Amino acid sequence: MYIEELIIEGFKSYATRTIISGWDREFNAITGLNGSGKSNILDSICFVLGISTLSHVRANNLQDLVYKRGQAGITKASVTIVFNNEDRERSPPGYENHKQISVTRQIVVNGRNKYIVNGHNKNQQDVANMFQSVQLNVNNPHFLIMQGRITKVLNMKPPEILAMIEEAAGTRMFEDRKEKAFKTMSKKDAKLEEINTLLETEIGPKLEKLRESKRTFLEYQKMAADLDQLRRLLIAHDYVKYQTKLETSGQDLEEKKDRIVTLEQMQGVLAQDMEDIDDKIAEIVAEREKDSAQLTKLESTFKEYAKELVKVQTQCKLKEDTIADEQKNKNSLLKEKTETEQALLDGKAKYEKLTADFESTMKEHEEKAESIRKLEDLIQTLSTGLAAKEGQENGYQTQLQDANKAVSTAASEAEQAKLKITHLKKELQEKLPKAKAAEKQNSSLLAEVKANKNVTEMLQSQLNDLSWNPDREMELLRQKQVSQSAVNDLRERIDGLERELSAFQFDYTDPAPNFDRRKVKGLVAELVTISKENFDSATALEICAGGKLYNVVVESEIVGTQLLQKGRLKRRVTIIPLNKISAFKIQAERLATAKRLAPGKVDLALNLVGYDDEVEAAMNYVFGSALVCKDADTAKRVTFDKGVRMRSITLEGDTYDPSGQLSGGSKPNSAGVLLKLGTLKDLRKKLADMENGLKEVVREYEGYQRTASHYQGLKQKLDLKLHEGRLLEERLNTNASAQIIQHVESLRKQLQEQETLRHECLERKAAAQERRTHIEQEMKEFSAHREDKLKSLQKELATGKAQLAKAAPEIKKVQQQIDLSKEEAAQLEKEIVQLEHQIRQVEKVIDDYVNEERVLKDTLAEIKRSYDTAEYALEHERQALSAFDVETKELETQKKEKKQLLEDCKLEVQKLKHELEKFHSEREHANRRVKELVQNHPWIPDQQQLFGKPGTGYDFAKQDLGEVRKRVNQLEERHKMLERKLDQHVMDKYDRVEKKETQLKQMLATVKRDKRKIQETIGELDKYKREALRKTWEKVNVDFGAIFGDLLPGNSSKLEPPEGQDITEGLEVKVALGGVWKQSLTELSGGQRSLIALSLILSLLQYKPAPMYILDEVDSALDLSHTQNIGQLIRTRFNGSQFIIVSLKDGMFNNANVLFKTKFRDGVSTVERIAQRDKERSAATSTAGKKGRVVGVVRGGVMTPRRMN
């Protein structure tokens, strides 16, 4: 049931008949300037709903609701609401067959107030019962939140918050009815009491009187005599009392007069003291005002120093950050330089190795070439007998000469080396003792050098072992960023789809410990998959399943019962237990007949969906009884065929039933959900794969980061050790003892070189001798076998030339490598020079910044001293002013005490004067009474001498005069009663009274029995109410915390009974901010308090949704972001109810489907309708075209559509 149309006429600012139609069934917003009449729309709705507290609609009486209170010629206010009542399940009792309910309330100035429902007059209680039956109790509303209600919620006492929970639970109506029952019982009790009183005080005494009528007369006579005697006693006592008062002395009167004079003198003294105190206070205030000027000056100085202090502190911090950045730049350059130097060292080492290998190879190559040249000469010489070149002799002879020359040269060099060795040994023996003494002196330095060398080698080895590739690290970082961006994009798509498909989210809590969640399979819609070739059948499948898409499939009925009872479900659901469900599935013969009638155009709905085998029973239940056809003709032919007779659904969504019913024409609101759910599943799977890939990249990247961090640490340590090594080498080189040690080491090295040279010379000598012997042997063989020897030499020559030709490319390649290595080393040297220049520039900049920072810190210290001095002076001045305040406070206290004394004196004087006046008045009264008694009772003078005498009838001491007066009153009443009721027809009256007594006793028994039954029923309903209240509290508590967590992430809230009380006695709000539960809500800000109150109200709305909710500026105390969140929350969470919200903020009403804007023109309010998210377009919208937006404008009291471009 929701509002379709609102008609206002003569109500508040709506003078003319105003029809506001086009209300959205879910979310409507009303906005407009202050005073434009937006809240009057809500007031008109509350007016129709029957609100009794007019202050809630800002009126003192019903006349205030009429336009200009009836002064403008309009004397009647009328409001009509037309409700859509098509949902019979939510219809008020008795109105299920009415598609619309029109409720009108009219008031006339100084006239009557009437209700009209669907054209029939109704009384107010009938209308109230109708609205209460659909949770629209406007006099105790949880659906109505007017202006200021938000702030009042948190000020509610626990019983008032409990009343809101009772209203949401539906027990409030029971309480109202219970209260009425108690009132009725109270009336019955009063009636019972009346009957009992009647029986006891009238019927019973009357019967008794009738039985004892004879004794009554005698009693009457005796009573008259006793009454006369007692009356005389009382009159005599009064006479004596007043006579004694007249004779009382006037001493008390004089004492009171003296006391008055004393008190009046004291008043003058106190008044003078108060004037003196006022003068002293004025003097102190004047002195304080003088010092206040000095305080203002000191505060100004203090603020200036504080501002300057903050300024310089900020400059120092910026300078420190700049120095740190430059230092990082320097470290980066140093690191780059170190890496470049290391690369240069590696390049030089490579160059030296290549050069050495090249020289060795070239030497072998040249020796080989020389050997071949000599072999050619030898062959030519041996073949022709002539030398190959002029000046050369016979081949073997030349070789023999060369061999002899080599023997002689090697012997000579070996002898020279021997002489040098002898000389070096002699010098070494002389220098060795000095070197040992120097080693003792430099042992510690040498140990440091050795230790440094060992550590350096170890660090270098560790660096070489690390497999760190900076390019790979950068590539991994790029991959991580790209993957993370892709994951985020995919998550956003998934979140959007999940929000769009929020109706298919099934949340529950475990109903029992260790609950196996695999027993809950999920919603039918989530268990279904549709292949790509069946995408065109999605709409038909959705219509086939209908509401069953939202059913929850579970393993057994036990699991379903657990979920319903203890799963804390957030909405009503239908459970499908797999072990109990019995599904109808079309017979194979019918399906075959259908396919034969329309080959390729019809199939069973169950065959078009995919599902797991374990949920087959549920799928048969949902999809097993309908056919899907490609077109309408096929559906008609199949549905109404005698051999089929099954419900059919076309791809467009039209449904054909064998009973003759046809439905369709448009797609349902949920069209496409199965495809969207399938897309959501695919996206989730893709997200999981992408997240796994991202984890792998992150793992490898973090490993590289750890390796890089380790590498940088080792590199810094290595650089430090290399620097230490250079410093130690410099110390050794500049030390005299170290020079001796180095000289000895040099001698040892030279000795070793000479020994090696002598050994080489001896080897060359032996080789030359061997060569000489070989040549001589060759000469002998050549003489004996000339031809064979020439062939052998020619073969040897050919082999040698081939080897030379083969080695030439390799030599060229090595030469190229040497040139490239040399160029790389030169380039690295240039880079090192550039880096050193950049480092020097950065160091200069750092030095400049450090100097500037030093100046700033000196300035900061000076300003801090001035700041402390100013702060001390300011505090001292404040303490001085505080002393003035203390003295003033003491004087004020003294003045207050004296003022209190003065008031006491005045009060006592006034009291004494009043007593004097009373004293005179009493004397006059006593004199007058004495005269009246003597005049009215002539026996007094005769009996006067007996008054008060013992043993007489006027013995006052013997009698309790109070009891006597009571006795007289009783006797007078009894006497009068007996005098009136004495009658001769006693028996007739007795029969009538006895019969009446019997009837009253029977009636009394019947009422007592009915009362007992009502009390028993109320007791049972109280138990049910308590359980319903507890469940409501638990559910609302969960939603309360969840909604507050959505509005203020990371925080929570709850409702709980006050300490020591039960939930039936009251509930109070508790809030946790940052995980800490607050003891009091006064610690919260205004916005937080508003969010708490709004969360509580929305949680109540969500528990048991009413057809309609009215909210009047609930976002007034919230910022824009929270307003936007609340608008989205209402739009997404409360889809089953109609919301009407007054708001001045875009963040709220931009979420509404329909917006009404109010304006105030010429003293009359008007309304403009803007359709923002109409789900079902009206005829006005469809005719307005595709561009622009459609609004409704009230002209002449009727809303008409127009286009806004």
mmCIF file of C-alpha atoms in Angstrom, residues 400-414 761-772:
data_model
loop_
_atom_site.group_PDB
_atom_site.id
_atom_site.type_symbol
_atom_site.label_atom_id
_atom_site.label_comp_id
_atom_site.label_asym_id
_atom_site.label_seq_id
_atom_site.Cartn_x
_atom_site.Cartn_y
_atom_site.Cartn_z
ATOM 1 C CA LEU A 400 123.852 -24.975 -36.047
ATOM 2 C CA GLN A 401 125.471 -21.560 -35.610
ATOM 3 C CA ASP A 402 122.278 -20.156 -34.166
ATOM 4 C CA ALA A 403 122.044 -23.045 -31.732
ATOM 5 C CA ASN A 404 125.655 -22.521 -30.582
ATOM 6 C CA LYS A 405 124.975 -18.793 -30.214
ATOM 7 C CA ALA A 406 121.854 -19.534 -28.125
ATOM 8 C CA VAL A 407 123.864 -21.873 -25.868
ATOM 9 C CA SER A 408 126.521 -19.238 -25.333
ATOM 10 C CA THR A 409 123.946 -16.430 -24.697
ATOM 11 C CA ALA A 410 121.952 -18.507 -22.229
ATOM 12 C CA ALA A 411 125.143 -19.506 -20.360
ATOM 13 C CA SER A 412 126.229 -15.848 -20.159
ATOM 14 C CA GLU A 413 122.784 -14.673 -18.877
ATOM 15 C CA ALA A 414 122.702 -17.517 -16.343
ATOM 16 C CA CYS A 761 118.429 -19.368 -18.863
ATOM 17 C CA LEU A 762 119.634 -22.814 -17.852
ATOM 18 C CA GLU A 763 116.532 -24.300 -19.463
ATOM 19 C CA ARG A 764 117.186 -22.275 -22.676
ATOM 20 C CA LYS A 765 120.812 -23.442 -22.583
ATOM 21 C CA ALA A 766 119.754 -27.071 -22.235
ATOM 22 C CA ALA A 767 117.170 -26.602 -25.003
ATOM 23 C CA ALA A 768 119.768 -24.975 -27.276
ATOM 24 C CA GLN A 769 122.210 -27.785 -26.612
ATOM 25 C CA GLU A 770 119.477 -30.289 -27.378
ATOM 26 C CA ARG A 771 118.692 -28.329 -30.555
ATOM 27 C CA ARG A 772 122.325 -28.352 -31.547
#
